[in-house]
């Protein structure tokens, strides 16, 4: 049996086990959930994330790892409205670095949903009122996101004006 065929067989077994065991099923690891999502069973992966994350508090590192994986699964399916909803409901007790990362994903989802004004609002908050001290790479990424969308059909100066004034 080839390696891809063997992997597919293992994934099929995991999916069947999780389905048969119902709500008490738990994935052994984030890696298995990633594999399940990669096999196309995104809804099952999200259910497993819910089950594994349900007893954790948002300030725990394990909660953050599961939540990041949830956002990655949603992004892989381009389920932008679910990302927007999830990040907007993010608990304040979540760690600052995660909140910054999640708000960046929110801006991306808003851009993909053709809502650049709302994305600029999120990015302005990240750039001008950051919680904690963002890395230079994060600030550069936020600026590129603003320019990528705001700069279409405008000069880069126009993109900068969108950040500073909030204009469209």
Coordinates of N, CA, C and O in Angstrom, one line a residue:
X1 N 0.8 -1.2 0.0 CA 0.0 0.0 0.0 C 0.9 1.2 0.0 O 1.9 1.3 0.8
X2 N 0.6 2.2 -0.8 CA 1.4 3.4 -0.9 C 1.1 4.3 0.3 O 0.1 4.2 1.0
X3 N 2.0 5.2 0.5 CA 1.9 6.1 1.7 C 0.7 7.0 1.6 O -0.1 7.1 2.6
X4 N 0.3 7.6 0.5 CA -0.9 8.4 0.4 C -2.1 7.6 0.7 O -3.1 8.0 1.3
X5 N -2.2 6.3 0.1 CA -3.3 5.5 0.3 C -3.4 5.1 1.8 O -4.5 5.0 2.4
X6 N -2.3 4.8 2.4 CA -2.3 4.4 3.8 C -2.8 5.6 4.7 O -3.5 5.4 5.6
X7 N -2.4 6.8 4.3 CA -2.8 8.0 5.1 C -4.3 8.2 4.9 O -5.0 8.5 5.9
X8 N -4.8 8.0 3.7 CA -6.2 8.2 3.5 C -7.0 7.2 4.3 O -8.1 7.5 4.8
X9 N -6.5 5.9 4.4 CA -7.2 4.9 5.2 C -7.2 5.3 6.7 O -8.2 5.1 7.3
X10 N -6.1 5.8 7.2 CA -6.0 6.2 8.6 C -7.0 7.4 8.8 O -7.7 7.4 9.8
X11 N -7.0 8.3 7.9 CA -7.9 9.5 8.0 C -9.4 9.0 8.0 O -10.2 9.5 8.8
X12 N -9.7 8.1 7.1 CA -11.0 7.6 7.0 C -11.4 6.9 8.3 O -12.5 7.1 8.8
X13 N -10.5 6.2 8.9 CA -10.7 5.5 10.2 C -11.0 6.5 11.3 O -11.9 6.4 12.2
X14 N -10.2 7.6 11.3 CA -10.3 8.7 12.3 C -11.7 9.3 12.2 O -12.4 9.6 13.2
X15 N -12.1 9.6 11.0 CA -13.4 10.3 10.7 C -14.5 9.3 11.2 O -15.4 9.8 11.8
X16 N -14.4 8.1 10.8 CA -15.5 7.1 11.2 C -15.5 7.0 12.7 O -16.6 7.0 13.3
X17 N -14.4 6.9 13.4 CA -14.4 6.8 14.9 C -15.0 8.1 15.5 O -15.8 8.0 16.4
X18 N -14.6 9.2 15.0 CA -15.1 10.5 15.6 C -16.6 10.6 15.3 O -17.4 11.0 16.2
X19 N -17.1 10.1 14.2 CA -18.5 10.2 13.9 C -19.3 9.2 14.7 O -20.3 9.5 15.3
X20 N -18.8 8.0 14.9 CA -19.5 6.9 15.6 C -19.5 7.2 17.1 O -20.4 6.8 17.8
X21 N -18.4 7.8 17.6 CA -18.4 8.1 19.1 C -19.2 9.3 19.5 O -19.3 9.5 20.7
X22 N -19.7 10.1 18.6 CA -20.5 11.2 18.9 C -19.8 12.3 19.6 O -18.6 12.5 19.5
X23 N -20.6 13.0 20.5 CA -20.0 14.2 21.1 C -18.9 14.0 22.1 O -18.2 14.9 22.5
X24 N -18.7 12.8 22.5 CA -17.6 12.5 23.5 C -16.3 12.3 22.8 O -15.3 12.1 23.5
X25 N -16.3 12.2 21.5 CA -15.0 11.9 20.8 C -14.1 13.1 20.9 O -14.5 14.2 20.9
X26 N -12.8 12.8 21.1 CA -11.8 13.8 21.2 C -10.7 13.5 20.2 O -10.3 12.3 20.1
X27 N -10.2 14.5 19.5 CA -9.0 14.3 18.7 C -7.8 14.2 19.6 O -7.7 14.9 20.6
X28 N -6.9 13.4 19.3 CA -5.7 13.2 20.1 C -4.8 14.4 20.0 O -4.0 14.7 20.9
X29 N -4.8 15.1 18.9 CA -3.9 16.2 18.7 C -4.4 17.2 17.6 O -5.3 16.9 16.9
X30 N -3.8 18.4 17.7 CA -4.1 19.3 16.6 C -3.7 18.8 15.3 O -4.3 19.1 14.3
X31 N -2.6 18.0 15.2 CA -2.1 17.4 14.0 C -3.2 16.6 13.3 O -3.4 16.6 12.1
X32 N -3.9 15.8 14.1 CA -5.0 14.9 13.6 C -6.1 15.8 13.1 O -6.7 15.5 12.0
X33 N -6.4 16.9 13.8 CA -7.5 17.8 13.3 C -7.1 18.4 12.0 O -7.9 18.5 11.1
X34 N -5.8 18.8 11.9 CA -5.3 19.4 10.7 C -5.5 18.4 9.5 O -5.9 18.8 8.4
X35 N -5.1 17.2 9.8 CA -5.2 16.1 8.7 C -6.7 15.9 8.3 O -7.0 15.7 7.1
X36 N -7.6 15.9 9.3 CA -9.0 15.7 9.0 C -9.5 16.9 8.1 O -10.2 16.7 7.2
X37 N -9.1 18.1 8.5 CA -9.5 19.3 7.7 C -8.9 19.2 6.3 O -9.6 19.5 5.3
X38 N -7.7 18.8 6.2 CA -7.0 18.7 4.9 C -7.6 17.7 4.0 O -7.6 17.8 2.8
X39 N -8.3 16.6 4.6 CA -8.9 15.6 3.8 C -10.3 16.1 3.3 O -10.9 15.3 2.6
X40 N -10.7 17.2 3.7 CA -12.0 17.8 3.2 C -13.1 17.7 4.2 O -14.2 18.2 3.9
X41 N -12.8 17.2 5.4 CA -13.9 17.1 6.4 C -13.8 18.3 7.4 O -13.6 18.1 8.6
X42 N -13.9 19.5 6.8 CA -13.8 20.7 7.6 C -14.8 20.8 8.7 O -14.4 21.3 9.9
X43 N -16.0 20.5 8.5 CA -17.0 20.6 9.5 C -16.7 19.6 10.7 O -16.9 20.0 11.9
X44 N -16.3 18.4 10.4 CA -15.9 17.5 11.4 C -14.7 18.1 12.2 O -14.6 18.0 13.4
X45 N -13.7 18.6 11.5 CA -12.6 19.3 12.2 C -13.0 20.4 13.1 O -12.5 20.4 14.3
X46 N -14.0 21.2 12.7 CA -14.5 22.3 13.6 C -15.2 21.7 14.8 O -15.1 22.2 15.9
X47 N -15.9 20.6 14.6 CA -16.6 20.0 15.7 C -15.6 19.4 16.7 O -15.8 19.6 17.9
X48 N -14.5 18.8 16.2 CA -13.5 18.3 17.1 C -12.8 19.5 17.8 O -12.4 19.4 19.0
X49 N -12.6 20.6 17.2 CA -12.0 21.8 17.8 C -12.9 22.2 18.9 O -12.5 22.5 20.1
X50 N -14.2 22.3 18.6 CA -15.2 22.7 19.7 C -15.1 21.8 20.9 O -15.1 22.3 22.0
X51 N -15.1 20.5 20.7 CA -15.0 19.6 21.8 C -13.7 19.7 22.6 O -13.8 19.6 23.8
X52 N -12.6 19.9 21.9 CA -11.3 19.9 22.6 C -11.1 21.3 23.3 O -10.4 21.4 24.3
X53 N -11.8 22.3 22.8 CA -11.6 23.6 23.3 C -12.6 24.0 24.4 O -12.4 24.9 25.2
X54 N -13.7 23.3 24.5 CA -14.8 23.7 25.3 C -14.5 23.9 26.8 O -15.1 24.7 27.4
X55 N -13.6 23.1 27.3 CA -13.3 23.2 28.7 C -12.1 24.1 29.0 O -11.7 24.2 30.2
X56 N -11.6 24.7 28.0 CA -10.4 25.5 28.2 C -10.9 27.0 28.4 O -11.9 27.4 27.9
X57 N -10.0 27.8 29.1 CA -10.3 29.2 29.2 C -9.4 30.0 28.2 O -8.3 29.6 27.9
X58 N -10.0 31.1 27.7 CA -9.3 31.8 26.6 C -7.9 32.3 27.0 O -7.1 32.6 26.1
X59 N -7.5 32.4 28.2 CA -6.2 32.8 28.6 C -5.2 31.7 28.6 O -4.0 31.9 28.9
X60 N -5.6 30.5 28.3 CA -4.8 29.3 28.3 C -4.1 29.1 27.0 O -4.8 29.2 25.9
X61 N -2.8 28.8 26.9 CA -2.2 28.5 25.6 C -2.9 27.5 24.8 O -2.9 27.6 23.6
X62 N -3.4 26.4 25.4 CA -4.1 25.4 24.6 C -5.3 26.0 23.9 O -5.6 25.6 22.8
X63 N -6.0 26.8 24.6 CA -7.2 27.5 23.9 C -6.8 28.2 22.7 O -7.4 28.2 21.6
X64 N -5.7 29.0 22.8 CA -5.2 29.8 21.7 C -4.8 28.9 20.5 O -5.1 29.2 19.4
X65 N -4.1 27.8 20.8 CA -3.7 26.8 19.7 C -4.9 26.3 19.0 O -5.0 26.3 17.8
X66 N -6.0 25.9 19.8 CA -7.2 25.4 19.1 C -7.9 26.5 18.3 O -8.4 26.3 17.2
X67 N -7.9 27.7 18.9 CA -8.6 28.8 18.2 C -7.9 29.2 16.9 O -8.5 29.5 15.9
X68 N -6.6 29.2 16.9 CA -5.8 29.5 15.7 C -6.1 28.4 14.6 O -6.3 28.7 13.5
X69 N -6.2 27.2 15.1 CA -6.5 26.1 14.1 C -7.9 26.3 13.5 O -8.1 26.1 12.3
X70 N -8.8 26.7 14.4 CA -10.2 27.0 13.9 C -10.2 28.0 12.8 O -10.8 27.9 11.7
X71 N -9.4 29.1 13.0 CA -9.3 30.2 12.0 C -8.7 29.7 10.8 O -9.1 30.0 9.6
X72 N -7.6 28.9 10.9 CA -7.0 28.3 9.7 C -8.0 27.4 8.9 O -8.0 27.5 7.7
X73 N -8.8 26.6 9.6 CA -9.7 25.7 8.9 C -10.8 26.6 8.2 O -11.1 26.4 7.0
X74 N -11.3 27.7 8.8 CA -12.2 28.6 8.2 C -11.6 29.3 7.0 O -12.3 29.4 6.0
X75 N -10.4 29.7 7.1 CA -9.7 30.3 6.0 C -9.5 29.4 4.8 O -9.7 29.8 3.7
X76 N -9.2 28.1 5.1 CA -9.0 27.2 4.0 C -10.2 26.9 3.2 O -10.2 26.6 2.0
X77 N -11.4 27.1 3.8 CA -12.7 26.9 3.2 C -13.2 28.3 2.7 O -14.3 28.3 2.1
X78 N -12.5 29.4 3.0 CA -12.9 30.7 2.6 C -14.3 31.1 3.2 O -15.1 31.7 2.6
X79 N -14.5 30.7 4.5 CA -15.7 31.0 5.2 C -15.5 32.3 6.0 O -15.4 32.3 7.2
X80 N -15.4 33.4 5.2 CA -15.1 34.7 5.7 C -16.1 35.2 6.8 O -15.7 35.7 7.8
X81 N -17.4 35.0 6.6 CA -18.3 35.5 7.6 C -18.1 34.8 8.9 O -18.3 35.4 10.0
X82 N -17.8 33.5 8.9 CA -17.6 32.8 10.2 C -16.3 33.4 10.9 O -16.3 33.5 12.1
X83 N -15.3 33.7 10.1 CA -14.1 34.3 10.7 C -14.4 35.6 11.3 O -14.0 35.9 12.5
X84 N -15.2 36.4 10.6 CA -15.5 37.8 11.1 C -16.3 37.7 12.4 O -16.0 38.3 13.4
X85 N -17.3 36.8 12.4 CA -18.1 36.6 13.6 C -17.2 36.1 14.8 O -17.3 36.6 15.9
X86 N -16.4 35.1 14.5 CA -15.6 34.5 15.6 C -14.6 35.5 16.2 O -14.5 35.6 17.4
X87 N -13.9 36.3 15.4 CA -13.0 37.2 15.9 C -13.7 38.4 16.6 O -13.2 38.9 17.6
X88 N -14.8 38.8 16.1 CA -15.5 39.9 16.8 C -16.0 39.5 18.1 O -16.2 40.3 19.0
X89 N -16.2 38.2 18.3 CA -16.7 37.7 19.6 C -15.5 37.2 20.5 O -15.7 36.6 21.6
X90 N -14.3 37.6 20.1 CA -13.1 37.1 20.9 C -13.1 37.7 22.3 O -13.3 38.9 22.5
X91 N -12.9 36.8 23.3 CA -12.9 37.3 24.7 C -11.7 38.2 24.9 O -10.6 38.0 24.4
X92 N -12.0 39.2 25.8 CA -10.9 40.1 26.1 C -9.8 39.4 26.9 O -8.7 39.9 27.0
X93 N -10.1 38.3 27.5 CA -9.1 37.6 28.3 C -8.1 36.8 27.4 O -7.1 36.3 27.9
X94 N -8.3 36.8 26.1 CA -7.4 36.1 25.2 C -6.1 36.9 25.3 O -6.1 38.2 25.4
X95 N -4.9 36.3 25.2 CA -3.6 37.0 25.2 C -3.5 38.0 24.1 O -4.0 37.8 23.0
X96 N -2.8 39.1 24.4 CA -2.6 40.2 23.5 C -2.0 39.7 22.1 O -2.5 40.1 21.1
X97 N -0.9 38.9 22.1 CA -0.4 38.5 20.8 C -1.4 37.8 19.9 O -1.5 38.0 18.7
X98 N -2.2 37.0 20.6 CA -3.2 36.2 19.8 C -4.3 37.2 19.3 O -4.8 37.1 18.2
X99 N -4.7 38.2 20.2 CA -5.7 39.1 19.7 C -5.2 39.9 18.5 O -6.0 40.2 17.6
X100 N -3.9 40.3 18.5 CA -3.4 41.0 17.4 C -3.4 40.1 16.1 O -3.8 40.6 15.0
X101 N -3.0 38.9 16.3 CA -3.0 38.0 15.1 C -4.5 37.8 14.6 O -4.7 37.8 13.4
X102 N -5.4 37.6 15.5 CA -6.8 37.4 15.2 C -7.4 38.6 14.5 O -8.1 38.5 13.5
X103 N -7.0 39.8 14.9 CA -7.5 41.0 14.3 C -6.9 41.2 12.9 O -7.6 41.7 12.0
X104 N -5.7 40.7 12.7 CA -5.1 40.7 11.4 C -6.0 39.8 10.5 O -6.3 40.1 9.3
X105 N -6.3 38.6 11.0 CA -7.1 37.7 10.2 C -8.5 38.3 9.9 O -9.1 38.1 8.9
X106 N -9.0 39.0 10.9 CA -10.3 39.7 10.7 C -10.2 40.7 9.5 O -11.1 40.7 8.6
X107 N -9.2 41.5 9.5 CA -9.0 42.4 8.4 C -8.9 41.7 7.1 O -9.5 42.1 6.1
X108 N -8.2 40.6 7.0 CA -8.1 39.8 5.8 C -9.4 39.3 5.3 O -9.8 39.4 4.2
X109 N -10.2 38.8 6.3 CA -11.6 38.3 6.0 C -12.5 39.4 5.5 O -13.3 39.2 4.6
X110 N -12.4 40.6 6.1 CA -13.2 41.7 5.6 C -12.8 42.1 4.2 O -13.6 42.4 3.4
X111 N -11.5 42.1 3.9 CA -11.0 42.4 2.6 C -11.6 41.4 1.6 O -12.0 41.7 0.5
X112 N -11.5 40.1 2.0 CA -12.0 39.1 1.1 C -13.5 39.1 0.9 O -14.0 38.7 -0.1
X113 N -14.2 39.7 1.9 CA -15.6 39.9 1.8 C -16.0 41.2 1.1 O -17.2 41.6 1.2
X114 N -15.0 41.9 0.5 CA -15.3 43.2 -0.2 C -15.8 44.2 0.8 O -16.7 45.0 0.4
X115 N -15.2 44.3 1.9 CA -15.6 45.3 2.9 C -14.3 46.1 3.3 O -13.9 46.1 4.5
X116 N -13.7 46.8 2.4 CA -12.4 47.5 2.7 C -12.5 48.6 3.7 O -11.6 48.7 4.5
X117 N -13.6 49.3 3.8 CA -13.7 50.3 4.8 C -13.7 49.7 6.2 O -13.0 50.3 7.1
X118 N -14.4 48.6 6.4 CA -14.3 48.0 7.8 C -12.9 47.4 8.0 O -12.5 47.4 9.2
X119 N -12.3 46.9 7.0 CA -10.9 46.3 7.2 C -10.0 47.5 7.5 O -9.1 47.3 8.4
X120 N -10.1 48.6 6.9 CA -9.3 49.8 7.2 C -9.5 50.2 8.7 O -8.5 50.5 9.4
X121 N -10.7 50.1 9.2 CA -11.0 50.5 10.5 C -10.3 49.6 11.5 O -9.7 50.0 12.5
X122 N -10.3 48.3 11.2 CA -9.6 47.3 12.1 C -8.1 47.6 12.0 O -7.4 47.6 13.0
X123 N -7.6 47.8 10.8 CA -6.1 48.0 10.6 C -5.7 49.3 11.3 O -4.6 49.4 11.9
X124 N -6.5 50.4 11.2 CA -6.2 51.6 11.9 C -6.0 51.4 13.4 O -5.1 51.9 14.0
X125 N -7.0 50.6 14.0 CA -6.9 50.3 15.4 C -5.6 49.5 15.7 O -4.9 49.8 16.7
X126 N -5.2 48.6 14.9 CA -3.9 47.9 15.1 C -2.7 48.8 15.0 O -1.8 48.7 15.8
X127 N -2.8 49.7 14.0 CA -1.6 50.5 13.8 C -1.5 51.7 14.8 O -0.4 52.0 15.2
X128 N -2.6 52.3 15.1 CA -2.5 53.5 15.9 C -2.8 53.3 17.4 O -2.5 54.1 18.3
X129 N -3.5 52.2 17.7 CA -3.8 51.9 19.1 C -3.5 50.4 19.5 O -4.4 49.7 19.9
X130 N -2.3 50.0 19.2 CA -2.0 48.6 19.4 C -2.0 48.2 20.9 O -1.6 49.0 21.8
X131 N -2.5 47.0 21.2 CA -2.4 46.5 22.6 C -1.0 45.9 22.6 O -0.6 45.1 21.8
X132 N -0.2 46.2 23.6 CA 1.1 45.7 23.7 C 2.0 46.3 22.7 O 1.7 47.4 22.2
X133 N 3.1 45.7 22.4 CA 4.1 46.2 21.5 C 4.2 45.3 20.3 O 4.8 44.2 20.4
X134 N 3.6 45.7 19.2 CA 3.6 44.8 18.0 C 5.0 44.8 17.4 O 5.8 45.7 17.5
X135 N 5.3 43.7 16.7 CA 6.6 43.5 16.1 C 6.6 44.4 14.8 O 5.6 44.8 14.3
X136 N 7.8 44.7 14.4 CA 8.0 45.5 13.2 C 7.4 44.7 12.0 O 6.8 45.3 11.1
X137 N 7.5 43.4 12.0 CA 6.9 42.6 10.9 C 5.4 42.7 10.9 O 4.8 42.8 9.8
X138 N 4.8 42.7 12.1 CA 3.3 42.9 12.1 C 2.9 44.2 11.6 O 1.9 44.3 10.8
X139 N 3.6 45.3 12.0 CA 3.2 46.6 11.6 C 3.4 46.7 10.1 O 2.5 47.3 9.4
X140 N 4.5 46.2 9.5 CA 4.7 46.2 8.1 C 3.5 45.4 7.4 O 3.0 45.8 6.3
X141 N 3.1 44.3 7.9 CA 2.0 43.5 7.3 C 0.7 44.3 7.3 O 0.0 44.3 6.3
X142 N 0.4 45.0 8.4 CA -0.8 45.8 8.5 C -0.8 46.9 7.5 O -1.8 47.2 6.8
X143 N 0.4 47.5 7.3 CA 0.5 48.6 6.3 C 0.3 48.1 4.9 O -0.4 48.7 4.1
X144 N 0.9 46.9 4.6 CA 0.7 46.3 3.3 C -0.8 46.0 3.0 O -1.2 46.1 1.9
X145 N -1.5 45.5 4.1 CA -2.9 45.2 3.9 C -3.7 46.4 3.5 O -4.6 46.4 2.7
X146 N -3.4 47.5 4.2 CA -4.1 48.8 3.9 C -3.7 49.2 2.5 O -4.6 49.6 1.7
X147 N -2.5 49.2 2.1 CA -2.1 49.7 0.8 C -2.6 48.7 -0.3 O -3.1 49.2 -1.4
X148 N -2.6 47.4 0.0 CA -3.1 46.5 -1.0 C -4.5 46.8 -1.5 O -4.8 46.8 -2.6
X149 N -5.4 47.1 -0.5 CA -6.8 47.3 -0.9 C -7.0 48.8 -1.1 O -7.7 49.2 -2.1
X150 N -6.5 49.7 -0.3 CA -6.8 51.1 -0.4 C -6.1 51.7 -1.6 O -6.5 52.7 -2.2
X151 N -4.9 51.1 -2.0 CA -4.1 51.6 -3.1 C -4.7 51.3 -4.4 O -4.2 51.8 -5.4
X152 N -5.7 50.4 -4.5 CA -6.2 50.1 -5.9 C -6.8 51.3 -6.5 O -7.8 51.8 -6.0
X153 N -6.3 51.6 -7.6 CA -6.8 52.8 -8.4 C -6.5 54.1 -7.7 O -6.9 55.1 -8.1
X154 N -5.6 54.1 -6.8 CA -5.2 55.3 -6.1 C -3.7 55.3 -6.0 O -3.0 54.3 -6.1
X155 N -3.1 56.4 -5.6 CA -1.7 56.4 -5.3 C -1.5 55.9 -3.9 O -2.4 55.8 -3.1
X156 N -0.2 55.6 -3.6 CA 0.1 55.1 -2.3 C -0.3 56.2 -1.3 O -0.7 55.9 -0.2
X157 N -0.1 57.4 -1.7 CA -0.4 58.6 -0.8 C -1.9 58.5 -0.5 O -2.3 58.7 0.7
X158 N -2.8 58.1 -1.4 CA -4.2 57.9 -1.2 C -4.4 56.8 -0.2 O -5.3 57.0 0.7
X159 N -3.7 55.8 -0.2 CA -3.8 54.7 0.8 C -3.4 55.2 2.1 O -4.1 54.9 3.1
X160 N -2.4 56.0 2.2 CA -2.0 56.5 3.5 C -3.1 57.5 4.1 O -3.4 57.4 5.2
X161 N -3.7 58.3 3.2 CA -4.7 59.1 3.6 C -5.9 58.4 4.2 O -6.6 58.8 5.1
X162 N -6.2 57.2 3.6 CA -7.3 56.3 4.1 C -7.0 55.9 5.5 O -7.9 55.8 6.3
X163 N -5.7 55.6 5.9 CA -5.4 55.2 7.2 C -5.6 56.4 8.2 O -6.2 56.3 9.2
X164 N -5.0 57.5 7.8 CA -5.0 58.7 8.7 C -6.3 59.3 8.9 O -6.7 59.8 10.0
X165 N -7.2 59.4 7.8 CA -8.4 60.1 8.0 C -9.6 59.1 8.0 O -10.7 59.6 8.4
X166 N -9.5 57.9 7.6 CA -10.6 57.0 7.6 C -11.5 57.2 6.4 O -12.6 56.7 6.3
X167 N -11.0 57.9 5.4 CA -11.8 58.1 4.2 C -11.9 56.9 3.4 O -11.1 56.0 3.6
X168 N -12.7 56.8 2.4 CA -12.8 55.7 1.5 C -12.1 55.8 0.3 O -11.8 56.7 -0.3

